[in-house]
Coordinates of C-alpha atoms in Angstrom, one line a residue:
V84 CA 6.9 11.3 33.0
C85 CA 9.2 9.4 31.5
D86 CA 13.1 9.1 29.5
V87 CA 14.0 7.8 26.1
V88 CA 17.1 7.9 24.9
G89 CA 17.3 12.1 26.0
D90 CA 14.3 13.4 25.7
T91 CA 11.9 13.4 28.7
Y92 CA 8.1 13.0 28.1
R93 CA 5.2 13.8 30.6
F94 CA 1.3 12.3 29.5
L95 CA -1.2 14.2 29.5
G96 CA -4.0 12.8 28.1
T97 CA -4.0 8.7 28.1
V98 CA -6.3 5.9 26.6
V99 CA -8.1 5.6 29.6
D100 CA -8.9 9.4 29.6
T101 CA -9.7 9.8 26.1
D102 CA -11.1 7.0 25.2
A103 CA -8.7 5.1 23.0
S104 CA -8.9 8.5 20.9
Y105 CA -5.7 10.1 20.9
F106 CA -2.5 10.5 23.6
I107 CA -1.3 13.8 24.0
M108 CA 2.3 14.4 26.1
E109 CA 4.9 17.1 26.3
A110 CA 8.1 16.3 25.3
L111 CA 10.8 17.9 26.2
V112 CA 14.2 18.3 23.5
P113 CA 17.5 19.0 24.9
P114 CA 19.6 20.8 21.9
G115 CA 20.7 17.8 19.8
G116 CA 18.2 15.7 20.3
G117 CA 15.6 14.1 18.9
T118 CA 14.2 11.1 17.5
P119 CA 16.0 8.6 15.1
P120 CA 15.0 8.7 11.7
H121 CA 11.2 6.6 11.7
F122 CA 7.7 5.6 10.7
H123 CA 3.8 4.7 13.0
T124 CA 1.8 2.5 11.4
R125 CA -0.7 2.6 13.9
E126 CA -1.2 6.3 14.1
E127 CA -1.4 9.3 12.6
E128 CA 1.2 12.4 15.0
G129 CA 0.6 16.0 15.5
F130 CA 2.9 18.0 16.7
Y131 CA 2.7 21.8 18.4
V132 CA 6.0 23.6 19.4
L133 CA 6.2 25.7 22.7
D134 CA 9.4 27.1 23.4
G135 CA 12.9 26.9 21.4
E136 CA 13.7 25.1 17.4
L137 CA 12.8 21.9 16.0
E138 CA 13.8 20.2 12.8
F139 CA 11.3 17.7 11.4
T140 CA 12.8 15.8 8.7
A141 CA 9.3 13.9 6.8
D142 CA 10.1 11.7 3.8
G143 CA 12.8 13.5 2.2
E144 CA 11.8 17.5 3.5
T145 CA 12.8 19.7 6.3
V146 CA 10.8 21.7 7.9
R147 CA 11.8 24.3 10.7
A148 CA 9.8 24.9 13.8
S149 CA 9.6 27.7 16.3
A150 CA 7.1 28.2 19.1
G151 CA 3.6 28.4 17.6
T152 CA 4.2 26.0 14.8
F153 CA 1.9 22.7 14.2
V154 CA 3.3 19.8 12.6
N155 CA 1.1 17.5 11.5
L156 CA 2.7 13.7 9.8
P157 CA 0.2 10.8 9.0
K158 CA 0.8 7.4 9.7
G159 CA 3.6 5.9 7.3
S160 CA 5.2 9.1 6.8
R161 CA 9.2 8.1 7.6
H162 CA 10.1 10.9 9.4
F163 CA 13.0 12.0 12.8
V164 CA 12.1 15.3 15.0
R165 CA 16.2 17.5 16.1
N166 CA 16.1 20.4 18.5
V167 CA 18.7 22.5 15.9
G168 CA 18.9 25.6 18.6
D169 CA 21.0 25.6 21.7
R170 CA 18.3 25.3 24.7
P171 CA 16.1 22.8 25.3
A172 CA 12.4 23.0 23.6
R173 CA 9.2 22.1 24.3
M174 CA 6.5 20.9 21.9
L175 CA 3.0 19.2 22.6
V176 CA 2.8 15.6 20.8
L177 CA -0.8 14.6 19.6
C178 CA -0.9 10.6 18.7
A179 CA -4.2 9.2 17.2
P180 CA -5.5 6.4 17.8
A181 CA -4.0 6.3 21.3
G182 CA -2.3 3.0 22.4
I183 CA 1.2 4.6 21.6
E184 CA 1.8 5.9 25.4
G185 CA 2.9 1.8 26.4
F186 CA 5.7 2.6 24.0
F187 CA 7.0 4.9 26.0
A188 CA 6.0 3.4 29.3
A189 CA 7.8 0.7 29.2
A190 CA 11.0 2.5 27.3
D191 CA 11.5 4.7 29.7
G192 CA 15.5 4.7 30.9
Q193 CA 15.5 2.0 28.0
G194 CA 19.1 1.6 26.0
P195 CA 18.3 1.8 22.6
E196 CA 18.3 -1.8 21.3
K197 CA 16.2 -2.4 23.9
V198 CA 14.1 0.9 22.6
V199 CA 13.8 -0.5 18.9
E200 CA 13.0 -4.5 20.2
L201 CA 10.1 -2.2 21.8
A202 CA 9.3 0.2 18.8
A203 CA 8.6 -2.7 16.4
R204 CA 5.9 -4.6 19.5
Y205 CA 4.0 -0.9 19.0
G206 CA 4.0 -0.5 15.3
I207 CA 7.2 1.8 15.0
H208 CA 9.6 0.8 12.9
I209 CA 13.2 2.3 13.5
L210 CA 15.5 3.0 10.5
P211 CA 18.9 3.1 9.7
P212 CA 20.8 6.3 10.8
G213 CA 20.3 9.0 7.0
S214 CA 17.2 7.6 6.7
S215 CA 13.7 9.9 6.8

């Protein structure tokens, strides 16, 4: 389990478990929590909402997602996720190929500046607030 800028992640299948094909984790996002605007140069991401209500904004379009919703984001899409509900939200996050779990492990408990630095090492580009 690791905590990255307010969200909690639990690894379910890593590079070792999947022969580097994909990485899957459970994310717990508190009300108002989520990710900063960013994009990935290495991974495609899929999100399956288990509980709560999240908003996904990708390439300027916003989708509100509740339990049972699946959202797929291709590599390179500029996106962010917000918990717009009044209770914690849970989702499964699938990244393909695997390897990004190294970022989450290294960013565990780090402040925002260090997270931005670590993200760049893993091909994740954090964008200025208001970007999507």
